[in-house]
C-alpha positions as a printed NumPy array, in Angstrom:
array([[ 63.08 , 125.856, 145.432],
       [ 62.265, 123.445, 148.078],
       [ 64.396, 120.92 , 146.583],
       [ 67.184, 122.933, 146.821],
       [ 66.559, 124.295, 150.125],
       [ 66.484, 120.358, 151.096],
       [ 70.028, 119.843, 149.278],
       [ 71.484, 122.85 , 151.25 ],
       [ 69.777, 121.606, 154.285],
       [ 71.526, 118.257, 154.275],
       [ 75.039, 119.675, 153.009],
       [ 75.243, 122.305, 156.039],
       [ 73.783, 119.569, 158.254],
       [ 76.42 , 117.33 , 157.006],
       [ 79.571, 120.102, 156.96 ],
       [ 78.063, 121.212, 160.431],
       [ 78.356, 117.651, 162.175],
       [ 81.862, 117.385, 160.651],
       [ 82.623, 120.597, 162.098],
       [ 81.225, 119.309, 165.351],
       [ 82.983, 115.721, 165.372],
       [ 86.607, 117.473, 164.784],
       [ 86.051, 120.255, 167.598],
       [ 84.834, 117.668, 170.157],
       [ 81.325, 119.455, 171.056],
       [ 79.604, 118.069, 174.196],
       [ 75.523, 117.182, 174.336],
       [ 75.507, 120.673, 175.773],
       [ 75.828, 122.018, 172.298],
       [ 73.482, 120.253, 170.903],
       [ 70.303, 121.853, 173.141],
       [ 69.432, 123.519, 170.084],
       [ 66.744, 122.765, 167.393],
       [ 66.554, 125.381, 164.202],
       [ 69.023, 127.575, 165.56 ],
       [ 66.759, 128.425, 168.894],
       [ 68.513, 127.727, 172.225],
       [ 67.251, 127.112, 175.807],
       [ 66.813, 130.652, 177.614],
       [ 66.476, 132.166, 174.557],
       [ 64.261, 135.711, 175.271],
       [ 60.646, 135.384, 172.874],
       [ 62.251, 138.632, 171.462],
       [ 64.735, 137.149, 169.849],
       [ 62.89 , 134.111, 168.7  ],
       [ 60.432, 136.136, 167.222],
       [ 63.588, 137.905, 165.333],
       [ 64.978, 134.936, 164.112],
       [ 61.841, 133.395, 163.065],
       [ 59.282, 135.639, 162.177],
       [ 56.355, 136.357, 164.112],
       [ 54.517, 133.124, 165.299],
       [ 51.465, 131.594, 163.6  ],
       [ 49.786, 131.737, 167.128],
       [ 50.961, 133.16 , 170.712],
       [ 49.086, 131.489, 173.226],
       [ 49.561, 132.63 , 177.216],
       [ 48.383, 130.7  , 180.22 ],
       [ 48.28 , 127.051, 179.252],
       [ 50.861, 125.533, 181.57 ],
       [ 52.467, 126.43 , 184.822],
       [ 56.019, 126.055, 184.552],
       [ 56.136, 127.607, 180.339],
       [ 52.461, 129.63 , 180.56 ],
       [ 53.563, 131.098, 176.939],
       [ 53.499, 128.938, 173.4  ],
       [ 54.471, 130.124, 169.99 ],
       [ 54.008, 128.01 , 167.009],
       [ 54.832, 128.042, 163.312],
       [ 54.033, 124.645, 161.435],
       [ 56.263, 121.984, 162.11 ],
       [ 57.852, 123.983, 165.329],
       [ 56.271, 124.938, 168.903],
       [ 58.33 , 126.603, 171.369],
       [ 56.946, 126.829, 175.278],
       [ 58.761, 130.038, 177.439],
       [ 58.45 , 132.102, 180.248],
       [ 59.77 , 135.183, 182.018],
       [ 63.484, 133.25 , 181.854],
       [ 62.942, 132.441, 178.313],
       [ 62.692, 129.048, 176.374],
       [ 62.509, 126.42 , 178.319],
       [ 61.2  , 123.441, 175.457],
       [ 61.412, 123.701, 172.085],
       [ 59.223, 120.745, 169.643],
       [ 59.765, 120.29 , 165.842],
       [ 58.059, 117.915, 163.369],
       [ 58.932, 119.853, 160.193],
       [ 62.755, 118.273, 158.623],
       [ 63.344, 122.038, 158.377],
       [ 64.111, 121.878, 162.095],
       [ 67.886, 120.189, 162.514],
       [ 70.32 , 119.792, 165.491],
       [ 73.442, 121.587, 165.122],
       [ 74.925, 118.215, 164.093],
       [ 71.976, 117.926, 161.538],
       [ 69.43 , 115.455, 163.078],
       [ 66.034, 116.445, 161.676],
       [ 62.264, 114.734, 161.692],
       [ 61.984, 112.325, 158.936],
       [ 65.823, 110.769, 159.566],
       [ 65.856, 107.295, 160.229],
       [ 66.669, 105.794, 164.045],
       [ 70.172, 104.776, 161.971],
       [ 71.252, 108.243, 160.905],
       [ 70.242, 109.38 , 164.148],
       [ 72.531, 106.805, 165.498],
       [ 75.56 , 107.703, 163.432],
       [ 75.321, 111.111, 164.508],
       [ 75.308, 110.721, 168.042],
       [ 76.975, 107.254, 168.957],
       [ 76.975, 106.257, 172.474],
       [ 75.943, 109.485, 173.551],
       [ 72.089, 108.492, 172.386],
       [ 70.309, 106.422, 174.876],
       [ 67.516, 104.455, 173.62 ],
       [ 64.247, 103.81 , 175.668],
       [ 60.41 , 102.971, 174.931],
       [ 57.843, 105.653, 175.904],
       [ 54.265, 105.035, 175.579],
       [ 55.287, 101.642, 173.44 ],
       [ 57.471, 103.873, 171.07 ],
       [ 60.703, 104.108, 170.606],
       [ 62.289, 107.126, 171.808],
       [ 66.877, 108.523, 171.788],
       [ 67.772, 110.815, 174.273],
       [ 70.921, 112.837, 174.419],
       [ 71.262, 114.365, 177.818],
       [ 73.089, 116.811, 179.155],
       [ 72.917, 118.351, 183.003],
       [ 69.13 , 117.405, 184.013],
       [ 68.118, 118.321, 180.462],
       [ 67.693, 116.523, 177.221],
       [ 67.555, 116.429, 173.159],
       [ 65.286, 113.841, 172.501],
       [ 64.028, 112.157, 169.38 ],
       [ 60.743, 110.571, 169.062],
       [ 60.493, 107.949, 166.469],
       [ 57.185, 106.388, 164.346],
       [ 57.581, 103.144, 161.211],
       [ 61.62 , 103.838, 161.959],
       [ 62.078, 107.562, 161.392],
       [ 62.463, 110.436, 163.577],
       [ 58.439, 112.28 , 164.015],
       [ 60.081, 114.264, 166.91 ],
       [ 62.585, 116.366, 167.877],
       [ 62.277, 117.935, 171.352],
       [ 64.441, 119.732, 173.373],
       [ 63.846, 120.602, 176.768],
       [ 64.842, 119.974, 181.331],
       [ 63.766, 118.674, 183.887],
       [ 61.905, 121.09 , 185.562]])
């Protein structure tokens, strides 16, 4: 079942960024990671999703709530999501980028609009859009991290 969940995966990941390419989407679109948007009420996470593994409140300042489900943690307040981490390849980009791609796939997806950095020694791609970001943390070549997420 997983294997076939993984084939699907890739296919609508594939047929998505197609879809994407031909309609000319911006790096707005793409502030998205498992179908979860920025400013997205916990409500409707929680619908989409499934109740969290854990619901912690009170950890941060600017997003005091986190909900987690392996391989995904989303941070939120009163306005709604406001960062949203995956690590499991369940967790795409509506073009498809997903933890465990390679830096070169990564790359073909999002051309010129992915700037590459270093943070903390790693390698790191960042599609930006308006003061906030889809970024891609990378470890031995391959995407670890997919975050999405402003500056506050």
């Amino acid at each position: 079942m997983t294997q076939v969940l993984a084939e699907g995966t890739f296919i609508m990941g594939s047929l998505l960024c197609l879809l994407l390419a031909l309609s000319g989407s911006s790096a707005g679109d793409e502030l998205s990671l498992g179908g979860i948007v920025l400013g997205q009420p916990e409500a409707s996470v929680i619908e989409a999703l499934g109740p969290p593994g854990e619901r912690v409140e009170g950890e941060a300042d600017r997003l005091p709530i986190r909900l987690s489900w392996p391989g995904l943690t989303i941070r939120l307040d009163e306005q709604g999501v406001g960062s949203i981490v995956g690590t499991d390849p369940g967790y795409c980009t509506p073009s498809g980028a997903c933890p465990g791609m390679s830096r070169a796939e990564v790359r073909h997806i999002y051309g010129a609009r992915l700037e590459t950095a270093t943070m903390g020694g790693k390698p790191v791609g960042r599609v930006w859009n308006d003061g906030c970001w889809l970024g891609f943390l990378y470890d031995s070549g391959s995407v670890h991290t997919v975050e999405v997420g402003c500056v506050p």
